[in-house]
Amino acid sequence: MDYKYDIYKMPISTVLEHLAADCKKRRLEKGLSRKTLSEISGVPAASIERFESKYKISLESYARIADALDYTAELLAVMSKPKYTTISELETITKNKTRQRGQ
């Protein structure tokens, strides 16, 4: 596999920080406290607080919060389409479209 330098790539910690900040922003825009979001989503308020401050959360809890904030469709869109930057990558994707298992 060819590896290339991606100037847009950022550390996972930064990605998690952005996800948490956006989630908090959406919560506050809707006028929801952590407690209320907890009640709506079923995610403990302590988990929401940990996510917003330390950027740690399970995928299930994140999905529950996204659903409670009406972002289910946007969450489902993540990685729903193949992404490529070269013709070679597109050819590999096309060749492997029906592949069910790894090597």
PDB file of C-alpha atoms in Angstrom:
ATOM      1  CA  MET A   1       0.000   0.000   0.000  1.00  0.00           C
ATOM      2  CA  ASP A   2       1.263   3.454  -0.854  1.00  0.00           C
ATOM      3  CA  TYR A   3       1.385   5.897   2.009  1.00  0.00           C
ATOM      4  CA  LYS A   4       1.203   9.594   1.401  1.00  0.00           C
ATOM      5  CA  TYR A   5       1.509  12.654   3.543  1.00  0.00           C
ATOM      6  CA  ASP A   6      -1.858  14.214   4.279  1.00  0.00           C
ATOM      7  CA  ILE A   7      -1.607  17.841   5.389  1.00  0.00           C
ATOM      8  CA  TYR A   8      -5.174  17.705   6.683  1.00  0.00           C
ATOM      9  CA  LYS A   9      -4.539  14.750   8.971  1.00  0.00           C
ATOM     10  CA  MET A  10      -4.674  15.663  12.642  1.00  0.00           C
ATOM     11  CA  PRO A  11      -4.048  13.729  15.833  1.00  0.00           C
ATOM     12  CA  ILE A  12      -6.969  11.614  17.052  1.00  0.00           C
ATOM     13  CA  SER A  13      -6.934  13.580  20.309  1.00  0.00           C
ATOM     14  CA  THR A  14      -7.699  16.725  18.314  1.00  0.00           C
ATOM     15  CA  VAL A  15     -10.511  14.966  16.437  1.00  0.00           C
ATOM     16  CA  LEU A  16     -12.035  13.821  19.733  1.00  0.00           C
ATOM     17  CA  GLU A  17     -11.713  17.318  21.179  1.00  0.00           C
ATOM     18  CA  HIS A  18     -13.574  18.764  18.170  1.00  0.00           C
ATOM     19  CA  LEU A  19     -16.321  16.117  18.393  1.00  0.00           C
ATOM     20  CA  ALA A  20     -16.821  16.860  22.084  1.00  0.00           C
ATOM     21  CA  ALA A  21     -16.837  20.629  21.545  1.00  0.00           C
ATOM     22  CA  ASP A  22     -19.362  20.343  18.709  1.00  0.00           C
ATOM     23  CA  CYS A  23     -21.570  18.065  20.781  1.00  0.00           C
ATOM     24  CA  LYS A  24     -21.490  20.494  23.693  1.00  0.00           C
ATOM     25  CA  LYS A  25     -22.245  23.397  21.348  1.00  0.00           C
ATOM     26  CA  ARG A  26     -25.269  21.562  19.891  1.00  0.00           C
ATOM     27  CA  ARG A  27     -26.476  20.677  23.418  1.00  0.00           C
ATOM     28  CA  LEU A  28     -26.233  24.285  24.564  1.00  0.00           C
ATOM     29  CA  GLU A  29     -27.890  25.612  21.388  1.00  0.00           C
ATOM     30  CA  LYS A  30     -30.894  23.444  22.202  1.00  0.00           C
ATOM     31  CA  GLY A  31     -30.889  24.770  25.774  1.00  0.00           C
ATOM     32  CA  LEU A  32     -30.245  21.349  27.292  1.00  0.00           C
ATOM     33  CA  SER A  33     -28.416  20.717  30.522  1.00  0.00           C
ATOM     34  CA  ARG A  34     -26.248  17.631  30.841  1.00  0.00           C
ATOM     35  CA  LYS A  35     -28.914  16.174  33.121  1.00  0.00           C
ATOM     36  CA  THR A  36     -31.665  16.727  30.561  1.00  0.00           C
ATOM     37  CA  LEU A  37     -29.549  15.313  27.734  1.00  0.00           C
ATOM     38  CA  SER A  38     -28.823  12.351  29.990  1.00  0.00           C
ATOM     39  CA  GLU A  39     -32.539  11.763  30.501  1.00  0.00           C
ATOM     40  CA  ILE A  40     -33.279  12.035  26.772  1.00  0.00           C
ATOM     41  CA  SER A  41     -30.344   9.925  25.590  1.00  0.00           C
ATOM     42  CA  GLY A  42     -30.025   7.383  28.381  1.00  0.00           C
ATOM     43  CA  VAL A  43     -26.334   8.261  28.717  1.00  0.00           C
ATOM     44  CA  PRO A  44     -25.308   9.019  32.311  1.00  0.00           C
ATOM     45  CA  ALA A  45     -24.669  12.724  32.976  1.00  0.00           C
ATOM     46  CA  ALA A  46     -21.223  11.798  34.298  1.00  0.00           C
ATOM     47  CA  SER A  47     -20.385  10.229  30.914  1.00  0.00           C
ATOM     48  CA  ILE A  48     -21.528  13.368  29.116  1.00  0.00           C
ATOM     49  CA  GLU A  49     -19.394  15.493  31.442  1.00  0.00           C
ATOM     50  CA  ARG A  50     -16.376  13.214  30.883  1.00  0.00           C
ATOM     51  CA  PHE A  51     -16.870  13.447  27.127  1.00  0.00           C
ATOM     52  CA  GLU A  52     -17.120  17.231  27.154  1.00  0.00           C
ATOM     53  CA  SER A  53     -14.107  17.691  29.439  1.00  0.00           C
ATOM     54  CA  LYS A  54     -11.816  14.724  28.740  1.00  0.00           C
ATOM     55  CA  TYR A  55     -13.103  13.671  25.289  1.00  0.00           C
ATOM     56  CA  LYS A  56     -13.705  10.054  26.374  1.00  0.00           C
ATOM     57  CA  ILE A  57     -16.919   8.222  25.458  1.00  0.00           C
ATOM     58  CA  SER A  58     -18.048   4.877  24.083  1.00  0.00           C
ATOM     59  CA  LEU A  59     -19.308   4.699  20.531  1.00  0.00           C
ATOM     60  CA  GLU A  60     -22.722   3.565  21.776  1.00  0.00           C
ATOM     61  CA  SER A  61     -23.014   6.556  24.099  1.00  0.00           C
ATOM     62  CA  TYR A  62     -21.885   8.913  21.344  1.00  0.00           C
ATOM     63  CA  ALA A  63     -24.521   7.462  19.018  1.00  0.00           C
ATOM     64  CA  ARG A  64     -27.205   7.857  21.710  1.00  0.00           C
ATOM     65  CA  ILE A  65     -26.239  11.508  22.233  1.00  0.00           C
ATOM     66  CA  ALA A  66     -26.210  12.149  18.469  1.00  0.00           C
ATOM     67  CA  ASP A  67     -29.667  10.604  18.233  1.00  0.00           C
ATOM     68  CA  ALA A  68     -30.987  12.683  21.142  1.00  0.00           C
ATOM     69  CA  LEU A  69     -29.678  15.830  19.440  1.00  0.00           C
ATOM     70  CA  ASP A  70     -31.240  14.796  16.083  1.00  0.00           C
ATOM     71  CA  TYR A  71     -27.928  14.036  14.356  1.00  0.00           C
ATOM     72  CA  THR A  72     -28.542  10.373  13.530  1.00  0.00           C
ATOM     73  CA  ALA A  73     -28.498  10.906   9.756  1.00  0.00           C
ATOM     74  CA  GLU A  74     -25.247  12.846   9.944  1.00  0.00           C
ATOM     75  CA  LEU A  75     -23.658  10.144  12.078  1.00  0.00           C
ATOM     76  CA  LEU A  76     -24.779   7.468   9.618  1.00  0.00           C
ATOM     77  CA  ALA A  77     -23.227   9.464   6.766  1.00  0.00           C
ATOM     78  CA  VAL A  78     -19.739   9.145   8.274  1.00  0.00           C
ATOM     79  CA  MET A  79     -17.768   6.657   6.183  1.00  0.00           C
ATOM     80  CA  SER A  80     -20.883   5.702   4.200  1.00  0.00           C
ATOM     81  CA  LYS A  81     -19.196   6.429   0.867  1.00  0.00           C
ATOM     82  CA  PRO A  82     -15.773   5.351  -0.346  1.00  0.00           C
ATOM     83  CA  LYS A  83     -13.103   8.025  -0.238  1.00  0.00           C
ATOM     84  CA  TYR A  84     -10.129   8.130  -2.577  1.00  0.00           C
ATOM     85  CA  THR A  85      -7.548  10.585  -3.796  1.00  0.00           C
ATOM     86  CA  THR A  86      -5.929   8.696  -6.652  1.00  0.00           C
ATOM     87  CA  ILE A  87      -7.104   6.593  -9.579  1.00  0.00           C
ATOM     88  CA  SER A  88      -5.187   3.681  -8.063  1.00  0.00           C
ATOM     89  CA  GLU A  89      -7.216   3.947  -4.847  1.00  0.00           C
ATOM     90  CA  LEU A  90     -10.447   4.116  -6.869  1.00  0.00           C
ATOM     91  CA  GLU A  91      -9.458   0.999  -8.807  1.00  0.00           C
ATOM     92  CA  THR A  92      -8.718  -0.856  -5.560  1.00  0.00           C
ATOM     93  CA  ILE A  93     -12.045   0.254  -4.067  1.00  0.00           C
ATOM     94  CA  THR A  94     -13.916  -0.827  -7.195  1.00  0.00           C
ATOM     95  CA  LYS A  95     -12.153  -4.195  -7.221  1.00  0.00           C
ATOM     96  CA  ASN A  96     -12.938  -4.804  -3.533  1.00  0.00           C
ATOM     97  CA  LYS A  97     -16.559  -3.533  -3.471  1.00  0.00           C
ATOM     98  CA  THR A  98     -18.032  -6.962  -2.767  1.00  0.00           C
ATOM     99  CA  ARG A  99     -15.212  -8.184  -0.540  1.00  0.00           C
ATOM    100  CA  GLN A 100     -16.457  -9.646   2.752  1.00  0.00           C
ATOM    101  CA  ARG A 101     -13.213 -10.444   4.583  1.00  0.00           C
ATOM    102  CA  GLY A 102      -9.697  -9.106   5.046  1.00  0.00           C
ATOM    103  CA  GLN A 103      -6.625 -10.791   3.671  1.00  0.00           C
TER     104      GLN A 103
END
